Amino acid sequence: MLSVLVWWLAIQVVALLALPITYRVLRFLPDRGIAMARPAGLLLVGYAFWLLVTLGLLRNTATGVVAVLLGVGIASALLWRREGGEIRAFLWRARRELLITEALFAIGLAGWALFRAYNPDIAATEKPMEFAFINGILRSEAFPPRDPWLSGFAISYYYLGYVIAALLTRLSGLSSAVTFNLTNATLFALTLSGA
């Protein structure tokens, strides 16, 4: 269960860094984007990381991940500086909804991780391919990542979701065999809290 806690903390870092951005961009929603801070943050950080590595401006390393997190953090800090009082006031008023959203995510993540713990095998259906893609991304210094099935070629398949999984793997420091199953649990928890 320590792995789940470390994974949850890595996701929380991304969500907190993205909160002022989602608050600003999704202010038309009743919760001002609070429930969407996690998925929007993962998408924002994942896309920025993918783009910068693809353009050759960053390497696919933990340092590259931290650089993108710092960039998102600086953008959020600038927004917080301008709208921090309003965000704080809204968070205080919406603390019940915020706590419910956080509880739903945590329960969904822990519950599905426990479910997967009883059958963590990475076998059958597309699981071996997905696991190979995550590991291929983790082993590639640049994007497009190397294809684990077709030696010497790049992955010719959409892989942004796998980049996000690999990014969280690097950020958490956990093994890809563990994070593969935690990514599955995260998808369930994001769906639960987003709905």
PDB file of C-alpha atoms in Angstrom:
ATOM      1  CA  MET A   1       0.000   0.000   0.000  1.00  0.00           C
ATOM      2  CA  LEU A   2       3.048   2.276   0.307  1.00  0.00           C
ATOM      3  CA  SER A   3       3.322   2.240  -3.490  1.00  0.00           C
ATOM      4  CA  VAL A   4      -0.266   3.499  -3.756  1.00  0.00           C
ATOM      5  CA  LEU A   5       0.529   6.346  -1.363  1.00  0.00           C
ATOM      6  CA  VAL A   6       3.661   7.349  -3.314  1.00  0.00           C
ATOM      7  CA  TRP A   7       1.694   7.204  -6.577  1.00  0.00           C
ATOM      8  CA  TRP A   8      -1.144   9.259  -5.065  1.00  0.00           C
ATOM      9  CA  LEU A   9       1.379  11.877  -3.893  1.00  0.00           C
ATOM     10  CA  ALA A  10       2.904  12.122  -7.385  1.00  0.00           C
ATOM     11  CA  ILE A  11      -0.553  12.690  -8.883  1.00  0.00           C
ATOM     12  CA  GLN A  12      -1.375  15.237  -6.164  1.00  0.00           C
ATOM     13  CA  VAL A  13       1.752  17.231  -7.009  1.00  0.00           C
ATOM     14  CA  VAL A  14       0.618  17.471 -10.626  1.00  0.00           C
ATOM     15  CA  ALA A  15      -2.947  18.361  -9.595  1.00  0.00           C
ATOM     16  CA  LEU A  16      -1.864  21.073  -7.156  1.00  0.00           C
ATOM     17  CA  LEU A  17       0.497  22.607  -9.688  1.00  0.00           C
ATOM     18  CA  ALA A  18      -2.309  22.714 -12.246  1.00  0.00           C
ATOM     19  CA  LEU A  19      -5.072  23.926  -9.901  1.00  0.00           C
ATOM     20  CA  PRO A  20      -4.725  27.687 -10.579  1.00  0.00           C
ATOM     21  CA  ILE A  21      -4.618  27.001 -14.325  1.00  0.00           C
ATOM     22  CA  THR A  22      -7.706  24.790 -14.294  1.00  0.00           C
ATOM     23  CA  TYR A  23      -9.471  27.274 -12.016  1.00  0.00           C
ATOM     24  CA  ARG A  24      -8.840  30.000 -14.577  1.00  0.00           C
ATOM     25  CA  VAL A  25      -9.565  27.996 -17.722  1.00  0.00           C
ATOM     26  CA  LEU A  26     -12.581  26.072 -16.365  1.00  0.00           C
ATOM     27  CA  ARG A  27     -14.144  28.869 -14.322  1.00  0.00           C
ATOM     28  CA  PHE A  28     -17.440  28.375 -16.206  1.00  0.00           C
ATOM     29  CA  LEU A  29     -17.959  25.049 -14.385  1.00  0.00           C
ATOM     30  CA  PRO A  30     -19.839  25.058 -11.058  1.00  0.00           C
ATOM     31  CA  ASP A  31     -16.727  23.817  -9.213  1.00  0.00           C
ATOM     32  CA  ARG A  32     -14.405  26.106 -11.251  1.00  0.00           C
ATOM     33  CA  GLY A  33     -12.469  23.076 -12.493  1.00  0.00           C
ATOM     34  CA  ILE A  34     -11.378  21.758  -9.106  1.00  0.00           C
ATOM     35  CA  ALA A  35     -12.503  18.196  -9.887  1.00  0.00           C
ATOM     36  CA  MET A  36     -10.742  18.403 -13.240  1.00  0.00           C
ATOM     37  CA  ALA A  37      -7.402  19.654 -11.854  1.00  0.00           C
ATOM     38  CA  ARG A  38      -6.048  16.103 -11.744  1.00  0.00           C
ATOM     39  CA  PRO A  39      -6.874  14.949 -15.287  1.00  0.00           C
ATOM     40  CA  ALA A  40      -6.229  18.401 -16.774  1.00  0.00           C
ATOM     41  CA  GLY A  41      -2.929  18.635 -14.913  1.00  0.00           C
ATOM     42  CA  LEU A  42      -1.852  15.199 -16.099  1.00  0.00           C
ATOM     43  CA  LEU A  43      -2.771  16.102 -19.650  1.00  0.00           C
ATOM     44  CA  LEU A  44      -1.069  19.501 -19.485  1.00  0.00           C
ATOM     45  CA  VAL A  45       2.157  18.162 -17.973  1.00  0.00           C
ATOM     46  CA  GLY A  46       2.126  15.073 -20.199  1.00  0.00           C
ATOM     47  CA  TYR A  47       1.529  17.032 -23.383  1.00  0.00           C
ATOM     48  CA  ALA A  48       4.124  19.695 -22.535  1.00  0.00           C
ATOM     49  CA  PHE A  49       6.658  16.976 -21.694  1.00  0.00           C
ATOM     50  CA  TRP A  50       5.898  15.050 -24.892  1.00  0.00           C
ATOM     51  CA  LEU A  51       6.122  18.195 -27.028  1.00  0.00           C
ATOM     52  CA  LEU A  52       9.395  19.435 -25.513  1.00  0.00           C
ATOM     53  CA  VAL A  53      11.027  16.010 -25.769  1.00  0.00           C
ATOM     54  CA  THR A  54       9.759  15.549 -29.339  1.00  0.00           C
ATOM     55  CA  LEU A  55      11.197  18.924 -30.317  1.00  0.00           C
ATOM     56  CA  GLY A  56      14.525  17.969 -28.742  1.00  0.00           C
ATOM     57  CA  LEU A  57      14.378  20.739 -26.124  1.00  0.00           C
ATOM     58  CA  LEU A  58      14.316  18.236 -23.239  1.00  0.00           C
ATOM     59  CA  ARG A  59      15.452  14.650 -22.761  1.00  0.00           C
ATOM     60  CA  ASN A  60      13.118  11.906 -21.597  1.00  0.00           C
ATOM     61  CA  THR A  61      14.567  11.822 -18.094  1.00  0.00           C
ATOM     62  CA  ALA A  62      13.475  12.576 -14.536  1.00  0.00           C
ATOM     63  CA  THR A  63      15.182  15.960 -14.927  1.00  0.00           C
ATOM     64  CA  GLY A  64      12.996  16.660 -17.974  1.00  0.00           C
ATOM     65  CA  VAL A  65       9.881  15.772 -15.969  1.00  0.00           C
ATOM     66  CA  VAL A  66      10.931  18.109 -13.150  1.00  0.00           C
ATOM     67  CA  ALA A  67      11.636  20.890 -15.680  1.00  0.00           C
ATOM     68  CA  VAL A  68       8.098  20.633 -17.049  1.00  0.00           C
ATOM     69  CA  LEU A  69       6.647  20.537 -13.532  1.00  0.00           C
ATOM     70  CA  LEU A  70       8.621  23.691 -12.718  1.00  0.00           C
ATOM     71  CA  GLY A  71       7.281  25.365 -15.863  1.00  0.00           C
ATOM     72  CA  VAL A  72       3.687  24.522 -14.967  1.00  0.00           C
ATOM     73  CA  GLY A  73       4.399  25.580 -11.386  1.00  0.00           C
ATOM     74  CA  ILE A  74       5.706  28.980 -12.523  1.00  0.00           C
ATOM     75  CA  ALA A  75       2.632  29.539 -14.713  1.00  0.00           C
ATOM     76  CA  SER A  76       0.393  28.582 -11.790  1.00  0.00           C
ATOM     77  CA  ALA A  77       2.339  30.801  -9.393  1.00  0.00           C
ATOM     78  CA  LEU A  78       1.802  33.768 -11.715  1.00  0.00           C
ATOM     79  CA  LEU A  79      -1.931  33.041 -11.828  1.00  0.00           C
ATOM     80  CA  TRP A  80      -1.993  32.502  -8.062  1.00  0.00           C
ATOM     81  CA  ARG A  81      -0.282  35.839  -7.545  1.00  0.00           C
ATOM     82  CA  ARG A  82      -3.010  37.548  -9.534  1.00  0.00           C
ATOM     83  CA  GLU A  83      -6.033  35.502  -8.436  1.00  0.00           C
ATOM     84  CA  GLY A  84      -4.891  33.730  -5.255  1.00  0.00           C
ATOM     85  CA  GLY A  85      -7.333  35.531  -2.981  1.00  0.00           C
ATOM     86  CA  GLU A  86     -10.258  34.607  -5.201  1.00  0.00           C
ATOM     87  CA  ILE A  87      -9.076  30.993  -5.483  1.00  0.00           C
ATOM     88  CA  ARG A  88      -8.573  30.684  -1.708  1.00  0.00           C
ATOM     89  CA  ALA A  89     -12.021  32.148  -1.030  1.00  0.00           C
ATOM     90  CA  PHE A  90     -13.643  29.770  -3.504  1.00  0.00           C
ATOM     91  CA  LEU A  91     -11.774  26.751  -2.097  1.00  0.00           C
ATOM     92  CA  TRP A  92     -12.991  27.669   1.387  1.00  0.00           C
ATOM     93  CA  ARG A  93     -16.590  28.023   0.203  1.00  0.00           C
ATOM     94  CA  ALA A  94     -16.394  24.777  -1.793  1.00  0.00           C
ATOM     95  CA  ARG A  95     -14.467  22.796   0.830  1.00  0.00           C
ATOM     96  CA  ARG A  96     -17.256  20.197   1.155  1.00  0.00           C
ATOM     97  CA  GLU A  97     -17.258  19.480  -2.592  1.00  0.00           C
ATOM     98  CA  LEU A  98     -13.459  19.519  -2.605  1.00  0.00           C
ATOM     99  CA  LEU A  99     -13.290  16.977   0.214  1.00  0.00           C
ATOM    100  CA  ILE A 100     -15.881  14.757  -1.489  1.00  0.00           C
ATOM    101  CA  THR A 101     -13.923  14.888  -4.757  1.00  0.00           C
ATOM    102  CA  GLU A 102     -10.655  14.077  -2.966  1.00  0.00           C
ATOM    103  CA  ALA A 103     -12.286  11.236  -1.015  1.00  0.00           C
ATOM    104  CA  LEU A 104     -13.815   9.753  -4.168  1.00  0.00           C
ATOM    105  CA  PHE A 105     -10.453   9.829  -5.924  1.00  0.00           C
ATOM    106  CA  ALA A 106      -8.570   8.335  -2.963  1.00  0.00           C
ATOM    107  CA  ILE A 107     -11.183   5.611  -2.375  1.00  0.00           C
ATOM    108  CA  GLY A 108     -11.340   4.806  -6.095  1.00  0.00           C
ATOM    109  CA  LEU A 109      -7.550   4.637  -6.380  1.00  0.00           C
ATOM    110  CA  ALA A 110      -7.039   2.544  -3.248  1.00  0.00           C
ATOM    111  CA  GLY A 111     -10.035   0.310  -3.965  1.00  0.00           C
ATOM    112  CA  TRP A 112      -9.081  -0.451  -7.560  1.00  0.00           C
ATOM    113  CA  ALA A 113      -5.416  -0.905  -6.579  1.00  0.00           C
ATOM    114  CA  LEU A 114      -6.540  -3.458  -3.995  1.00  0.00           C
ATOM    115  CA  PHE A 115      -8.671  -5.170  -6.639  1.00  0.00           C
ATOM    116  CA  ARG A 116      -5.704  -5.286  -9.042  1.00  0.00           C
ATOM    117  CA  ALA A 117      -3.452  -6.586  -6.257  1.00  0.00           C
ATOM    118  CA  TYR A 118      -5.388  -9.856  -6.350  1.00  0.00           C
ATOM    119  CA  ASN A 119      -4.618 -10.262 -10.064  1.00  0.00           C
ATOM    120  CA  PRO A 120      -1.616  -8.072 -10.945  1.00  0.00           C
ATOM    121  CA  ASP A 121      -0.560 -10.208 -13.915  1.00  0.00           C
ATOM    122  CA  ILE A 122       0.326  -8.268 -17.007  1.00  0.00           C
ATOM    123  CA  ALA A 123      -1.022 -10.919 -19.340  1.00  0.00           C
ATOM    124  CA  ALA A 124      -3.917 -11.343 -21.762  1.00  0.00           C
ATOM    125  CA  THR A 125      -5.609  -8.833 -24.037  1.00  0.00           C
ATOM    126  CA  GLU A 126      -3.474  -5.734 -24.726  1.00  0.00           C
ATOM    127  CA  LYS A 127      -1.685  -5.622 -21.368  1.00  0.00           C
ATOM    128  CA  PRO A 128       1.668  -6.994 -22.643  1.00  0.00           C
ATOM    129  CA  MET A 129       1.704  -4.437 -25.474  1.00  0.00           C
ATOM    130  CA  GLU A 130       0.803  -1.570 -23.131  1.00  0.00           C
ATOM    131  CA  PHE A 131       3.481  -2.650 -20.645  1.00  0.00           C
ATOM    132  CA  ALA A 132       6.027  -2.892 -23.461  1.00  0.00           C
ATOM    133  CA  PHE A 133       5.116   0.613 -24.657  1.00  0.00           C
ATOM    134  CA  ILE A 134       5.549   2.089 -21.170  1.00  0.00           C
ATOM    135  CA  ASN A 135       8.926   0.385 -20.829  1.00  0.00           C
ATOM    136  CA  GLY A 136       9.913   1.441 -24.355  1.00  0.00           C
ATOM    137  CA  ILE A 137       9.122   5.047 -23.459  1.00  0.00           C
ATOM    138  CA  LEU A 138      11.080   4.767 -20.205  1.00  0.00           C
ATOM    139  CA  ARG A 139      14.102   3.463 -22.150  1.00  0.00           C
ATOM    140  CA  SER A 140      14.000   6.063 -24.923  1.00  0.00           C
ATOM    141  CA  GLU A 141      15.895   9.319 -24.498  1.00  0.00           C
ATOM    142  CA  ALA A 142      13.913  11.100 -27.214  1.00  0.00           C
ATOM    143  CA  PHE A 143      10.504  10.874 -28.863  1.00  0.00           C
ATOM    144  CA  PRO A 144       9.119   9.191 -30.792  1.00  0.00           C
ATOM    145  CA  PRO A 145      10.161   6.337 -28.509  1.00  0.00           C
ATOM    146  CA  ARG A 146      11.660   3.119 -29.763  1.00  0.00           C
ATOM    147  CA  ASP A 147       9.184   0.422 -30.680  1.00  0.00           C
ATOM    148  CA  PRO A 148       9.662  -2.573 -28.363  1.00  0.00           C
ATOM    149  CA  TRP A 149       8.271  -4.952 -31.009  1.00  0.00           C
ATOM    150  CA  LEU A 150       9.983  -3.668 -34.148  1.00  0.00           C
ATOM    151  CA  SER A 151      13.651  -3.144 -33.328  1.00  0.00           C
ATOM    152  CA  GLY A 152      15.219  -0.048 -34.832  1.00  0.00           C
ATOM    153  CA  PHE A 153      11.914   1.730 -35.473  1.00  0.00           C
ATOM    154  CA  ALA A 154       9.833   4.247 -33.554  1.00  0.00           C
ATOM    155  CA  ILE A 155       6.421   3.499 -32.096  1.00  0.00           C
ATOM    156  CA  SER A 156       3.925   4.144 -34.884  1.00  0.00           C
ATOM    157  CA  TYR A 157       0.930   4.250 -32.597  1.00  0.00           C
ATOM    158  CA  TYR A 158      -0.653   6.935 -30.433  1.00  0.00           C
ATOM    159  CA  TYR A 159       1.285   6.910 -27.189  1.00  0.00           C
ATOM    160  CA  LEU A 160       0.545  10.090 -25.188  1.00  0.00           C
ATOM    161  CA  GLY A 161      -1.284   8.116 -22.499  1.00  0.00           C
ATOM    162  CA  TYR A 162       1.740   5.869 -22.128  1.00  0.00           C
ATOM    163  CA  VAL A 163       3.965   8.963 -21.882  1.00  0.00           C
ATOM    164  CA  ILE A 164       1.826  10.171 -18.973  1.00  0.00           C
ATOM    165  CA  ALA A 165       2.103   6.745 -17.299  1.00  0.00           C
ATOM    166  CA  ALA A 166       5.885   6.740 -17.823  1.00  0.00           C
ATOM    167  CA  LEU A 167       6.118  10.327 -16.568  1.00  0.00           C
ATOM    168  CA  LEU A 168       4.343   9.360 -13.332  1.00  0.00           C
ATOM    169  CA  THR A 169       6.573   6.289 -13.109  1.00  0.00           C
ATOM    170  CA  ARG A 170       9.644   8.524 -13.214  1.00  0.00           C
ATOM    171  CA  LEU A 171       8.118  11.015 -10.783  1.00  0.00           C
ATOM    172  CA  SER A 172       7.133   8.330  -8.266  1.00  0.00           C
ATOM    173  CA  GLY A 173      10.323   6.285  -8.538  1.00  0.00           C
ATOM    174  CA  LEU A 174       8.311   3.053  -8.578  1.00  0.00           C
ATOM    175  CA  SER A 175       8.925   0.147 -10.948  1.00  0.00           C
ATOM    176  CA  SER A 176       6.953   0.020 -14.174  1.00  0.00           C
ATOM    177  CA  ALA A 177       5.442  -3.347 -13.194  1.00  0.00           C
ATOM    178  CA  VAL A 178       3.845  -1.662 -10.180  1.00  0.00           C
ATOM    179  CA  THR A 179       2.889   1.548 -11.955  1.00  0.00           C
ATOM    180  CA  PHE A 180       1.254  -0.344 -14.811  1.00  0.00           C
ATOM    181  CA  ASN A 181      -1.391  -1.573 -12.376  1.00  0.00           C
ATOM    182  CA  LEU A 182      -1.543   1.782 -10.579  1.00  0.00           C
ATOM    183  CA  THR A 183      -2.183   3.495 -13.917  1.00  0.00           C
ATOM    184  CA  ASN A 184      -5.166   1.198 -14.351  1.00  0.00           C
ATOM    185  CA  ALA A 185      -6.389   2.142 -10.861  1.00  0.00           C
ATOM    186  CA  THR A 186      -5.815   5.831 -11.647  1.00  0.00           C
ATOM    187  CA  LEU A 187      -8.036   5.650 -14.728  1.00  0.00           C
ATOM    188  CA  PHE A 188     -10.831   4.223 -12.573  1.00  0.00           C
ATOM    189  CA  ALA A 189     -10.328   6.855  -9.853  1.00  0.00           C
ATOM    190  CA  LEU A 190     -10.204   9.719 -12.357  1.00  0.00           C
ATOM    191  CA  THR A 191     -13.439   8.507 -13.938  1.00  0.00           C
ATOM    192  CA  LEU A 192     -15.099   8.194 -10.533  1.00  0.00           C
ATOM    193  CA  SER A 193     -14.057  11.614  -9.248  1.00  0.00           C
ATOM    194  CA  GLY A 194     -14.617  13.306 -12.610  1.00  0.00           C
ATOM    195  CA  ALA A 195     -18.155  12.002 -12.866  1.00  0.00           C
TER     196      ALA A 195
END
